[in-house]
Amino acid sequence: MSDLEIFPSLILKATKYLDTKHISKATEIHQLMWKVLLQQSQTDTITYINYFIRTVDLGRVLGMNDGDEERTLSLLETLRNSPGRENDEAKISSLLARLHYTKNQFDKSEVWCRTALKLYKRTNSKPNDILVTESLLAKSLHLNGKFREALKVAKAELAARIKLKPKAKETIESMNECAYICQLVNLEEAAKLQVKARGLAEKKGYKSLELDITLQYYHTLAFQGKVLNLDGLVEKLIKEMEEQDDVIQDKITTSRYLLSRVYFAQGHYTKSIELCRELMNLYQKEGQDAEYFETMSRLGVAMIQSGDLKQGGEQVETALEWMRKNLGDAHRDTLRATFYLVGLLCKHGNYDRALAECYDVLESHRKSLGLDHPDTLEVKDYVDYIRDLQAQSEKKCLNC
C-alpha cells in the first residue's frame, strides 16, 4: 500500500474526531496528512490534488494554516506550467479563496473566487464546484460592502441549485444564505426567503438547519424593529439549540448575541450590558477578534444609553479603531460602529466631527445600498438632525 492509499482512512478519522469534538486527535491526524503529502515526489496528480485540498480545508477548520498559502501557491504554479490542467487550477484557486476568507481577507477572497470561476467556466466542471465558489464569492462581496452585487450572485447561485435539486439540504442552506445577504438590501424579501427555507427544513426533518434559519429570521425581525416579545422567542430558541446534539456551540453563542441586541432595542440596557460582557469573555478565550470587537461596540452603546458616556465612549472608539484596521471602512460592522460613534459625538456636542463621520457612512451606503435604501435615507435624516443640533448650539453661543 502506498502512502497516499492510507488517506481515505485518515480523512474518516479526522472527520470523526471533529464531529466528536476531539480536536487534539484531529490535529494529530492533520499533521500526519501533511507528513504523507510532503513525502510525495509527484504533486500534480488528481489524487494528490484532492488530498491536498482536503488537508488544507481541515487545517482551516482547526485554525492551523501556517504555510498553507505558500504551499497552495506553489502547487498552483506547478499546474499553470502543465497543459490541460485548468479545472485543477480552478480548484486550487477556489481553495486560496477559502484560505483568505478564513483569515478575514475578503478582498483577496473575492479576487481568487473570480479567478476560479473564470477557469471553471472554460472547462467541463462539476456544477457543485461552481456553485460552492459562487456562494463564497457572494459572501466575500457582502463583507466587502458590495451588497447589491453580492445579492445578485447569491440569487443566481440559489436559482441554479433550485433547478438542480429544489429540496436538497444544500439548496435550503443556499436560500438561508441568500436571505442573510438580502437583509441589508430588502428586509421584507429576506424574511420571505427565511420563512420558506424554514418550512422546507422542517418538512425534510433538518432540525439543526431549521433552528439556524430561525435564528437568522429573528435577526431580520430585529433589523425590522419587530422586537416586542422577541426576547422570549430567542430565549426559547437557545433552549431548543442546547437540547440538540448536532447544533454547534457557535450557533448558541450567536443566539445569545442576538438576545443582547434585542435587550438593547427593548431598552433593557443592564441585561444587554451583562450579556455583552459574558460574550466578550467567551470570544476572547476563543480568539474570535471580529466578534469580540463588534460586541464591544454594542456594549459601549448600551453603557452610553445607561449614562456612562466616558467608559462607553472608550469601548466604542477602541472597537471602531480595530474594525477600520482589520475589516475595512466598508464592512457592515465598521459602518454600524461608526454610527454609534456619531451618536456619542453628538452627546458630547462635537458636531463637526459627528457630521464628518456621518457623511462617510452616508457615502458608503449610497455606493453599496443605493440612494433610496431605508438605511441610506435613515443616515441622511440623521445628517439633517445633526445640522439642526449644530445650528441650535451655535445660536445659543451667540446669545451667551
mmCIF file of C-alpha atoms in Angstrom:
data_model
loop_
_atom_site.group_PDB
_atom_site.id
_atom_site.type_symbol
_atom_site.label_atom_id
_atom_site.label_comp_id
_atom_site.label_asym_id
_atom_site.label_seq_id
_atom_site.Cartn_x
_atom_site.Cartn_y
_atom_site.Cartn_z
ATOM 1 C CA MET A 1 0.000 0.000 0.000
ATOM 2 C CA SER A 2 1.395 3.436 -0.999
ATOM 3 C CA ASP A 3 1.400 6.321 1.449
ATOM 4 C CA LEU A 4 -1.468 8.073 -0.367
ATOM 5 C CA GLU A 5 -3.641 4.960 -0.121
ATOM 6 C CA ILE A 6 -3.995 5.494 3.633
ATOM 7 C CA PHE A 7 -5.528 8.951 3.049
ATOM 8 C CA PRO A 8 -9.205 7.871 2.896
ATOM 9 C CA SER A 9 -8.899 6.296 6.362
ATOM 10 C CA LEU A 10 -7.116 9.426 7.678
ATOM 11 C CA ILE A 11 -9.919 11.643 6.372
ATOM 12 C CA LEU A 12 -12.556 9.409 8.008
ATOM 13 C CA LYS A 13 -10.715 9.520 11.335
ATOM 14 C CA ALA A 14 -10.277 13.307 11.198
ATOM 15 C CA THR A 15 -13.976 13.781 10.404
ATOM 16 C CA LYS A 16 -14.971 11.506 13.279
ATOM 17 C CA TYR A 17 -12.728 13.360 15.733
ATOM 18 C CA LEU A 18 -14.100 16.719 14.614
ATOM 19 C CA ASP A 19 -17.689 15.519 14.963
ATOM 20 C CA THR A 20 -16.976 14.278 18.489
ATOM 21 C CA LYS A 21 -15.021 17.449 19.413
ATOM 22 C CA HIS A 22 -11.712 15.572 19.880
ATOM 23 C CA ILE A 23 -9.722 18.498 18.458
ATOM 24 C CA SER A 24 -6.309 17.329 19.684
ATOM 25 C CA LYS A 25 -6.734 13.964 17.930
ATOM 26 C CA ALA A 26 -7.982 15.672 14.742
ATOM 27 C CA THR A 27 -4.877 17.878 14.906
ATOM 28 C CA GLU A 28 -2.637 14.814 15.127
ATOM 29 C CA ILE A 29 -4.296 13.350 12.030
ATOM 30 C CA HIS A 30 -3.892 16.693 10.226
ATOM 31 C CA GLN A 31 -0.148 16.688 10.972
ATOM 32 C CA LEU A 32 0.127 13.097 9.722
ATOM 33 C CA MET A 33 -1.695 14.051 6.490
ATOM 34 C CA TRP A 34 0.852 16.791 5.825
ATOM 35 C CA LYS A 35 3.710 14.399 6.585
ATOM 36 C CA VAL A 36 2.417 11.983 3.952
ATOM 37 C CA LEU A 37 1.840 14.727 1.364
ATOM 38 C CA LEU A 38 5.262 16.321 1.800
ATOM 39 C CA GLN A 39 6.936 12.966 1.131
ATOM 40 C CA GLN A 40 5.366 12.701 -2.324
ATOM 41 C CA SER A 41 7.574 13.347 -5.344
ATOM 42 C CA GLN A 42 4.729 13.620 -7.882
ATOM 43 C CA THR A 43 2.491 16.508 -6.829
ATOM 44 C CA ASP A 44 0.382 17.124 -9.926
ATOM 45 C CA THR A 45 -1.811 14.002 -9.970
ATOM 46 C CA ILE A 46 -5.573 14.352 -9.465
ATOM 47 C CA THR A 47 -5.378 12.105 -6.379
ATOM 48 C CA TYR A 48 -2.646 14.233 -4.802
ATOM 49 C CA ILE A 49 -4.546 17.460 -5.534
ATOM 50 C CA ASN A 50 -7.771 16.153 -3.991
ATOM 51 C CA TYR A 51 -5.966 15.051 -0.822
ATOM 52 C CA PHE A 52 -4.046 18.340 -0.721
ATOM 53 C CA ILE A 53 -7.349 20.251 -0.783
ATOM 54 C CA ARG A 54 -8.846 18.084 1.977
ATOM 55 C CA THR A 55 -5.759 18.650 4.145
ATOM 56 C CA VAL A 56 -5.773 22.430 3.747
ATOM 57 C CA ASP A 57 -9.526 22.587 4.381
ATOM 58 C CA LEU A 58 -9.097 20.520 7.548
ATOM 59 C CA GLY A 59 -6.418 22.987 8.645
ATOM 60 C CA ARG A 60 -8.854 25.860 8.101
ATOM 61 C CA VAL A 61 -11.372 24.211 10.427
ATOM 62 C CA LEU A 62 -8.674 23.592 13.048
ATOM 63 C CA GLY A 63 -7.184 27.073 12.675
ATOM 64 C CA MET A 64 -3.849 25.583 11.561
ATOM 65 C CA ASN A 65 -2.950 27.144 8.224
ATOM 66 C CA ASP A 66 0.628 28.341 8.782
ATOM 67 C CA GLY A 67 2.470 27.933 5.499
ATOM 68 C CA ASP A 68 -0.606 26.659 3.646
ATOM 69 C CA GLU A 69 -0.911 29.702 1.393
ATOM 70 C CA GLU A 70 2.702 29.331 0.210
ATOM 71 C CA ARG A 71 2.214 25.604 -0.414
ATOM 72 C CA THR A 72 -1.019 26.225 -2.286
ATOM 73 C CA LEU A 73 0.510 28.955 -4.460
ATOM 74 C CA SER A 74 3.433 26.631 -5.246
ATOM 75 C CA LEU A 75 1.052 23.865 -6.340
ATOM 76 C CA LEU A 76 -0.904 26.367 -8.444
ATOM 77 C CA GLU A 77 2.300 27.416 -10.215
ATOM 78 C CA THR A 78 3.061 23.749 -10.980
ATOM 79 C CA LEU A 79 -0.390 23.311 -12.517
ATOM 80 C CA ARG A 80 -0.091 26.503 -14.584
ATOM 81 C CA ASN A 81 3.062 25.100 -16.169
ATOM 82 C CA SER A 82 1.223 21.898 -17.136
ATOM 83 C CA PRO A 83 -1.100 21.949 -20.178
ATOM 84 C CA GLY A 84 -4.744 20.971 -19.831
ATOM 85 C CA ARG A 85 -4.977 21.492 -16.064
ATOM 86 C CA GLU A 86 -7.429 24.420 -15.968
ATOM 87 C CA ASN A 87 -10.004 22.508 -13.919
ATOM 88 C CA ASP A 88 -7.391 21.685 -11.275
ATOM 89 C CA GLU A 89 -6.188 25.310 -11.377
ATOM 90 C CA ALA A 90 -9.770 26.356 -10.661
ATOM 91 C CA LYS A 91 -9.991 24.019 -7.656
ATOM 92 C CA ILE A 92 -6.748 25.376 -6.188
ATOM 93 C CA SER A 93 -7.806 28.987 -6.879
ATOM 94 C CA SER A 94 -11.057 28.293 -5.036
ATOM 95 C CA LEU A 95 -9.027 26.806 -2.168
ATOM 96 C CA LEU A 96 -6.961 30.015 -1.992
ATOM 97 C CA ALA A 97 -10.211 31.980 -1.827
ATOM 98 C CA ARG A 98 -11.323 29.881 1.165
ATOM 99 C CA LEU A 99 -7.965 30.385 2.881
ATOM 100 C CA HIS A 100 -8.189 34.170 2.547
ATOM 101 C CA TYR A 101 -11.841 34.160 3.628
ATOM 102 C CA THR A 102 -10.889 32.268 6.797
ATOM 103 C CA LYS A 103 -8.272 34.973 7.502
ATOM 104 C CA ASN A 104 -10.901 37.745 7.022
ATOM 105 C CA GLN A 105 -9.069 38.860 3.863
ATOM 106 C CA PHE A 106 -12.281 39.281 1.913
ATOM 107 C CA ASP A 107 -10.821 41.405 -0.893
ATOM 108 C CA LYS A 108 -8.326 38.640 -1.745
ATOM 109 C CA SER A 109 -11.039 36.010 -1.355
ATOM 110 C CA GLU A 110 -13.145 37.880 -3.904
ATOM 111 C CA VAL A 111 -10.259 38.016 -6.389
ATOM 112 C CA TRP A 112 -9.490 34.286 -6.127
ATOM 113 C CA CYS A 113 -13.191 33.383 -6.424
ATOM 114 C CA ARG A 114 -13.408 35.330 -9.687
ATOM 115 C CA THR A 115 -10.230 33.633 -10.940
ATOM 116 C CA ALA A 116 -11.612 30.184 -10.100
ATOM 117 C CA LEU A 117 -14.973 30.873 -11.739
ATOM 118 C CA LYS A 118 -13.331 32.032 -14.983
ATOM 119 C CA LEU A 119 -11.333 28.810 -15.087
ATOM 120 C CA TYR A 120 -14.336 26.635 -14.186
ATOM 121 C CA LYS A 121 -16.424 28.155 -16.975
ATOM 122 C CA ARG A 122 -13.727 27.318 -19.537
ATOM 123 C CA THR A 123 -13.795 23.643 -18.577
ATOM 124 C CA ASN A 124 -16.338 20.862 -18.171
ATOM 125 C CA SER A 125 -16.511 21.332 -14.410
ATOM 126 C CA LYS A 126 -18.935 19.832 -11.921
ATOM 127 C CA PRO A 127 -21.873 22.184 -11.216
ATOM 128 C CA ASN A 128 -21.328 21.864 -7.466
ATOM 129 C CA ASP A 129 -17.730 23.126 -7.725
ATOM 130 C CA ILE A 130 -19.009 26.245 -9.480
ATOM 131 C CA LEU A 131 -21.898 26.752 -7.049
ATOM 132 C CA VAL A 132 -19.676 26.433 -3.960
ATOM 133 C CA THR A 133 -17.327 29.081 -5.375
ATOM 134 C CA GLU A 134 -20.221 31.366 -6.331
ATOM 135 C CA SER A 135 -21.525 31.075 -2.782
ATOM 136 C CA LEU A 136 -18.147 32.119 -1.391
ATOM 137 C CA LEU A 137 -17.954 34.998 -3.884
ATOM 138 C CA ALA A 138 -21.345 36.262 -2.701
ATOM 139 C CA LYS A 139 -20.192 36.145 0.932
ATOM 140 C CA SER A 140 -16.923 37.909 0.090
ATOM 141 C CA LEU A 141 -18.699 40.650 -1.858
ATOM 142 C CA HIS A 142 -21.126 41.097 1.016
ATOM 143 C CA LEU A 143 -18.306 41.503 3.539
ATOM 144 C CA ASN A 144 -16.514 43.885 1.170
ATOM 145 C CA GLY A 145 -19.562 46.168 1.279
ATOM 146 C CA LYS A 146 -20.704 45.327 -2.275
ATOM 147 C CA PHE A 147 -24.183 44.382 -1.126
ATOM 148 C CA ARG A 148 -26.130 44.634 -4.385
ATOM 149 C CA GLU A 149 -23.587 42.640 -6.391
ATOM 150 C CA ALA A 150 -23.413 40.092 -3.569
ATOM 151 C CA LEU A 151 -27.184 39.630 -3.671
ATOM 152 C CA LYS A 152 -27.138 39.269 -7.472
ATOM 153 C CA VAL A 153 -24.541 36.476 -7.244
ATOM 154 C CA ALA A 154 -26.364 34.797 -4.329
ATOM 155 C CA LYS A 155 -29.680 34.804 -6.199
ATOM 156 C CA ALA A 156 -28.062 33.307 -9.309
ATOM 157 C CA GLU A 157 -26.453 30.570 -7.215
ATOM 158 C CA LEU A 158 -29.755 29.829 -5.451
ATOM 159 C CA ALA A 159 -31.650 29.686 -8.757
ATOM 160 C CA ALA A 160 -29.119 27.189 -10.123
ATOM 161 C CA ARG A 161 -29.428 24.992 -7.029
ATOM 162 C CA ILE A 162 -33.242 25.083 -7.164
ATOM 163 C CA LYS A 163 -33.064 23.984 -10.805
ATOM 164 C CA LEU A 164 -30.734 21.071 -9.936
ATOM 165 C CA LYS A 165 -32.170 19.900 -6.593
ATOM 166 C CA PRO A 166 -35.035 22.095 -5.342
ATOM 167 C CA LYS A 167 -35.457 20.406 -1.940
ATOM 168 C CA ALA A 168 -31.872 19.337 -1.228
ATOM 169 C CA LYS A 169 -30.263 20.389 2.042
ATOM 170 C CA GLU A 170 -27.640 22.418 0.152
ATOM 171 C CA THR A 171 -30.431 24.327 -1.627
ATOM 172 C CA ILE A 172 -32.147 25.177 1.658
ATOM 173 C CA GLU A 173 -28.783 26.322 3.088
ATOM 174 C CA SER A 174 -28.250 28.468 -0.006
ATOM 175 C CA MET A 175 -31.713 30.008 0.458
ATOM 176 C CA ASN A 176 -30.824 30.898 4.043
ATOM 177 C CA GLU A 177 -27.501 32.424 2.954
ATOM 178 C CA CYS A 178 -29.219 34.412 0.207
ATOM 179 C CA ALA A 179 -31.681 35.753 2.795
ATOM 180 C CA TYR A 180 -28.800 36.777 5.065
ATOM 181 C CA ILE A 181 -27.188 38.769 2.251
ATOM 182 C CA CYS A 182 -30.596 40.206 1.380
ATOM 183 C CA GLN A 183 -31.015 41.680 4.875
ATOM 184 C CA LEU A 184 -29.136 44.865 4.015
ATOM 185 C CA VAL A 185 -30.925 45.353 0.698
ATOM 186 C CA ASN A 186 -34.526 44.270 1.287
ATOM 187 C CA LEU A 187 -35.653 43.097 4.730
ATOM 188 C CA GLU A 188 -39.115 42.004 3.572
ATOM 189 C CA GLU A 189 -37.655 39.802 0.838
ATOM 190 C CA ALA A 190 -35.141 38.375 3.336
ATOM 191 C CA ALA A 191 -37.942 37.470 5.757
ATOM 192 C CA LYS A 192 -39.966 35.739 2.999
ATOM 193 C CA LEU A 193 -36.944 33.659 1.954
ATOM 194 C CA GLN A 194 -36.307 32.666 5.565
ATOM 195 C CA VAL A 195 -39.910 31.616 6.167
ATOM 196 C CA LYS A 196 -39.794 29.491 3.006
ATOM 197 C CA ALA A 197 -36.413 27.960 3.898
ATOM 198 C CA ARG A 198 -37.531 27.213 7.452
ATOM 199 C CA GLY A 199 -40.653 25.459 6.148
ATOM 200 C CA LEU A 200 -38.574 23.294 3.790
ATOM 201 C CA ALA A 201 -36.089 22.410 6.543
ATOM 202 C CA GLU A 202 -38.915 21.463 8.916
ATOM 203 C CA LYS A 203 -40.629 19.334 6.250
ATOM 204 C CA LYS A 204 -37.401 17.476 5.421
ATOM 205 C CA GLY A 205 -36.560 16.934 9.094
ATOM 206 C CA TYR A 206 -33.379 19.002 9.126
ATOM 207 C CA LYS A 207 -33.846 20.164 12.716
ATOM 208 C CA SER A 208 -30.416 21.750 13.169
ATOM 209 C CA LEU A 209 -30.776 23.680 9.925
ATOM 210 C CA GLU A 210 -34.311 24.716 10.859
ATOM 211 C CA LEU A 211 -33.019 26.221 14.110
ATOM 212 C CA ASP A 212 -30.231 28.009 12.236
ATOM 213 C CA ILE A 213 -32.726 29.547 9.797
ATOM 214 C CA THR A 214 -34.989 30.528 12.694
ATOM 215 C CA LEU A 215 -32.032 32.352 14.256
ATOM 216 C CA GLN A 216 -31.437 34.309 11.038
ATOM 217 C CA TYR A 217 -35.156 35.071 10.765
ATOM 218 C CA TYR A 218 -35.157 36.516 14.276
ATOM 219 C CA HIS A 219 -32.172 38.668 13.246
ATOM 220 C CA THR A 220 -34.305 40.009 10.390
ATOM 221 C CA LEU A 221 -37.172 40.764 12.767
ATOM 222 C CA ALA A 222 -34.726 42.663 14.983
ATOM 223 C CA PHE A 223 -33.483 44.681 11.987
ATOM 224 C CA GLN A 224 -37.118 45.481 11.178
ATOM 225 C CA GLY A 225 -37.607 46.754 14.717
ATOM 226 C CA LYS A 226 -40.131 43.999 15.499
ATOM 227 C CA VAL A 227 -38.708 43.329 18.978
ATOM 228 C CA LEU A 228 -41.906 43.063 21.022
ATOM 229 C CA ASN A 229 -41.791 39.612 22.697
ATOM 230 C CA LEU A 230 -38.734 38.731 20.568
ATOM 231 C CA ASP A 231 -36.619 38.194 23.683
ATOM 232 C CA GLY A 232 -38.889 35.316 24.719
ATOM 233 C CA LEU A 233 -38.663 33.743 21.260
ATOM 234 C CA VAL A 234 -34.857 33.934 21.240
ATOM 235 C CA GLU A 235 -34.622 32.537 24.778
ATOM 236 C CA LYS A 236 -36.817 29.599 23.687
ATOM 237 C CA LEU A 237 -34.624 29.091 20.591
ATOM 238 C CA ILE A 238 -31.485 28.923 22.743
ATOM 239 C CA LYS A 239 -33.071 26.189 24.900
ATOM 240 C CA GLU A 240 -34.027 24.213 21.776
ATOM 241 C CA MET A 241 -30.475 24.510 20.448
ATOM 242 C CA GLU A 242 -28.986 23.353 23.724
ATOM 243 C CA GLU A 243 -31.164 20.215 23.539
ATOM 244 C CA GLN A 244 -29.857 19.283 20.066
ATOM 245 C CA ASP A 245 -26.724 17.125 19.876
ATOM 246 C CA ASP A 246 -25.733 18.361 16.409
ATOM 247 C CA VAL A 247 -26.039 22.126 16.992
ATOM 248 C CA ILE A 248 -22.560 23.618 17.279
ATOM 249 C CA GLN A 249 -21.759 25.974 20.151
ATOM 250 C CA ASP A 250 -21.191 28.896 17.771
ATOM 251 C CA LYS A 251 -24.905 28.937 16.905
ATOM 252 C CA ILE A 252 -25.880 29.123 20.561
ATOM 253 C CA THR A 253 -23.364 31.928 21.078
ATOM 254 C CA THR A 254 -24.779 33.788 18.063
ATOM 255 C CA SER A 255 -28.278 33.396 19.513
ATOM 256 C CA ARG A 256 -27.095 34.902 22.789
ATOM 257 C CA TYR A 257 -25.521 37.744 20.832
ATOM 258 C CA LEU A 258 -28.871 38.375 19.137
ATOM 259 C CA LEU A 259 -30.516 38.347 22.548
ATOM 260 C CA SER A 260 -28.153 41.112 23.681
ATOM 261 C CA ARG A 261 -29.278 43.155 20.657
ATOM 262 C CA VAL A 262 -32.939 42.522 21.427
ATOM 263 C CA TYR A 263 -32.482 43.559 25.075
ATOM 264 C CA PHE A 264 -30.819 46.757 23.837
ATOM 265 C CA ALA A 265 -33.621 47.514 21.354
ATOM 266 C CA GLN A 266 -36.185 46.939 24.123
ATOM 267 C CA GLY A 267 -34.370 49.405 26.385
ATOM 268 C CA HIS A 268 -33.155 46.710 28.819
ATOM 269 C CA TYR A 269 -29.626 48.140 28.886
ATOM 270 C CA THR A 270 -28.483 46.427 32.083
ATOM 271 C CA LYS A 271 -29.382 42.994 30.651
ATOM 272 C CA SER A 272 -27.683 43.887 27.373
ATOM 273 C CA ILE A 273 -24.503 45.034 29.162
ATOM 274 C CA GLU A 274 -24.291 41.859 31.261
ATOM 275 C CA LEU A 275 -24.743 39.597 28.242
ATOM 276 C CA CYS A 276 -22.276 41.580 26.102
ATOM 277 C CA ARG A 277 -19.603 41.191 28.779
ATOM 278 C CA GLU A 278 -20.207 37.441 29.001
ATOM 279 C CA LEU A 279 -19.916 37.146 25.223
ATOM 280 C CA MET A 280 -16.727 39.228 25.082
ATOM 281 C CA ASN A 281 -15.077 36.909 27.608
ATOM 282 C CA LEU A 282 -16.092 33.927 25.502
ATOM 283 C CA TYR A 283 -14.909 35.487 22.230
ATOM 284 C CA GLN A 284 -11.593 36.466 23.813
ATOM 285 C CA LYS A 285 -10.953 32.904 25.016
ATOM 286 C CA GLU A 286 -11.718 31.525 21.543
ATOM 287 C CA GLY A 287 -9.657 34.154 19.707
ATOM 288 C CA GLN A 288 -12.674 35.465 17.773
ATOM 289 C CA ASP A 289 -11.450 39.033 17.315
ATOM 290 C CA ALA A 290 -14.153 40.281 14.912
ATOM 291 C CA GLU A 291 -16.972 39.098 17.167
ATOM 292 C CA TYR A 292 -15.168 40.413 20.261
ATOM 293 C CA PHE A 293 -14.826 43.971 18.948
ATOM 294 C CA GLU A 294 -18.305 44.075 17.386
ATOM 295 C CA THR A 295 -19.744 43.111 20.765
ATOM 296 C CA MET A 296 -17.505 45.687 22.441
ATOM 297 C CA SER A 297 -19.036 48.410 20.257
ATOM 298 C CA ARG A 298 -22.530 47.295 21.240
ATOM 299 C CA LEU A 299 -21.504 47.173 24.909
ATOM 300 C CA GLY A 300 -20.236 50.731 24.595
ATOM 301 C CA VAL A 301 -23.545 51.991 23.216
ATOM 302 C CA ALA A 302 -25.513 50.238 25.960
ATOM 303 C CA MET A 303 -23.238 51.860 28.552
ATOM 304 C CA ILE A 304 -23.753 55.258 26.932
ATOM 305 C CA GLN A 305 -27.511 54.782 26.996
ATOM 306 C CA SER A 306 -27.198 53.894 30.687
ATOM 307 C CA GLY A 307 -25.432 57.212 31.307
ATOM 308 C CA ASP A 308 -21.769 56.104 31.339
ATOM 309 C CA LEU A 309 -20.537 58.330 28.486
ATOM 310 C CA LYS A 310 -16.830 58.109 29.332
ATOM 311 C CA GLN A 311 -16.313 54.336 29.545
ATOM 312 C CA GLY A 312 -18.961 53.627 26.922
ATOM 313 C CA GLY A 313 -17.271 56.040 24.522
ATOM 314 C CA GLU A 314 -13.883 54.396 25.108
ATOM 315 C CA GLN A 315 -15.382 50.991 24.257
ATOM 316 C CA VAL A 316 -16.892 52.300 21.006
ATOM 317 C CA GLU A 317 -13.710 54.099 19.889
ATOM 318 C CA THR A 318 -11.451 51.121 20.693
ATOM 319 C CA ALA A 319 -13.731 48.742 18.788
ATOM 320 C CA LEU A 320 -14.025 51.076 15.810
ATOM 321 C CA GLU A 321 -10.256 51.548 15.574
ATOM 322 C CA TRP A 322 -9.781 47.763 15.375
ATOM 323 C CA MET A 323 -12.571 47.337 12.809
ATOM 324 C CA ARG A 324 -11.227 50.020 10.487
ATOM 325 C CA LYS A 325 -7.773 48.493 10.592
ATOM 326 C CA ASN A 326 -8.793 44.840 10.247
ATOM 327 C CA LEU A 327 -12.184 44.780 8.488
ATOM 328 C CA GLY A 328 -12.058 47.960 6.413
ATOM 329 C CA ASP A 329 -14.248 51.064 6.304
ATOM 330 C CA ALA A 330 -16.950 49.442 4.136
ATOM 331 C CA HIS A 331 -17.611 46.427 6.385
ATOM 332 C CA ARG A 332 -21.130 46.399 7.858
ATOM 333 C CA ASP A 333 -19.800 46.121 11.437
ATOM 334 C CA THR A 334 -17.465 49.091 10.871
ATOM 335 C CA LEU A 335 -20.312 51.199 9.487
ATOM 336 C CA ARG A 336 -22.555 50.285 12.416
ATOM 337 C CA ALA A 337 -19.820 51.135 14.935
ATOM 338 C CA THR A 338 -19.167 54.424 13.132
ATOM 339 C CA PHE A 339 -22.828 55.263 13.530
ATOM 340 C CA TYR A 340 -22.515 54.512 17.249
ATOM 341 C CA LEU A 341 -19.576 56.931 17.398
ATOM 342 C CA VAL A 342 -21.644 59.610 15.672
ATOM 343 C CA GLY A 343 -24.271 59.343 18.396
ATOM 344 C CA LEU A 344 -21.578 59.632 21.078
ATOM 345 C CA LEU A 345 -20.042 62.704 19.416
ATOM 346 C CA CYS A 346 -23.452 64.369 19.328
ATOM 347 C CA LYS A 347 -23.911 63.729 23.054
ATOM 348 C CA HIS A 348 -20.571 65.496 23.634
ATOM 349 C CA GLY A 349 -21.554 68.374 21.341
ATOM 350 C CA ASN A 350 -18.787 67.601 18.833
ATOM 351 C CA TYR A 351 -20.996 68.237 15.817
ATOM 352 C CA ASP A 352 -18.235 68.938 13.275
ATOM 353 C CA ARG A 353 -16.646 65.510 13.722
ATOM 354 C CA ALA A 354 -20.067 63.863 14.015
ATOM 355 C CA LEU A 355 -21.063 65.309 10.635
ATOM 356 C CA ALA A 356 -17.766 64.226 9.023
ATOM 357 C CA GLU A 357 -18.174 60.647 10.295
ATOM 358 C CA CYS A 358 -21.856 60.582 9.315
ATOM 359 C CA TYR A 359 -21.060 61.792 5.781
ATOM 360 C CA ASP A 360 -18.604 58.888 5.411
ATOM 361 C CA VAL A 361 -21.317 56.388 6.407
ATOM 362 C CA LEU A 362 -23.808 58.090 4.085
ATOM 363 C CA GLU A 363 -21.433 57.906 1.121
ATOM 364 C CA SER A 364 -20.701 54.228 1.786
ATOM 365 C CA HIS A 365 -24.434 53.453 1.989
ATOM 366 C CA ARG A 366 -25.107 55.328 -1.256
ATOM 367 C CA LYS A 367 -22.462 53.282 -3.078
ATOM 368 C CA SER A 368 -23.365 49.876 -1.639
ATOM 369 C CA LEU A 369 -27.115 50.120 -0.984
ATOM 370 C CA GLY A 370 -28.346 52.854 -3.319
ATOM 371 C CA LEU A 371 -29.903 56.278 -2.806
ATOM 372 C CA ASP A 372 -33.388 55.037 -1.901
ATOM 373 C CA HIS A 373 -32.473 52.271 0.543
ATOM 374 C CA PRO A 374 -34.045 52.734 4.025
ATOM 375 C CA ASP A 375 -30.611 52.662 5.710
ATOM 376 C CA THR A 376 -29.310 55.366 3.358
ATOM 377 C CA LEU A 377 -32.363 57.521 3.975
ATOM 378 C CA GLU A 378 -32.049 56.974 7.733
ATOM 379 C CA VAL A 379 -28.435 58.197 7.712
ATOM 380 C CA LYS A 380 -29.413 61.162 5.504
ATOM 381 C CA ASP A 381 -32.121 62.105 8.028
ATOM 382 C CA TYR A 382 -29.554 61.825 10.808
ATOM 383 C CA VAL A 383 -27.230 64.214 8.932
ATOM 384 C CA ASP A 384 -30.095 66.752 8.840
ATOM 385 C CA TYR A 385 -30.717 66.128 12.551
ATOM 386 C CA ILE A 386 -27.051 66.822 13.423
ATOM 387 C CA ARG A 387 -27.137 70.008 11.366
ATOM 388 C CA ASP A 388 -30.170 71.175 13.340
ATOM 389 C CA LEU A 389 -28.401 70.401 16.623
ATOM 390 C CA GLN A 390 -25.322 72.267 15.423
ATOM 391 C CA ALA A 391 -27.394 75.295 14.383
ATOM 392 C CA GLN A 392 -29.165 75.350 17.767
ATOM 393 C CA SER A 393 -25.824 75.119 19.567
ATOM 394 C CA GLU A 394 -24.336 77.978 17.539
ATOM 395 C CA LYS A 395 -27.460 80.079 18.204
ATOM 396 C CA LYS A 396 -27.115 79.524 21.965
ATOM 397 C CA CYS A 397 -23.465 80.585 21.806
ATOM 398 C CA LEU A 398 -24.408 83.807 20.007
ATOM 399 C CA ASN A 399 -26.963 84.570 22.699
ATOM 400 C CA CYS A 400 -24.500 83.932 25.536
#
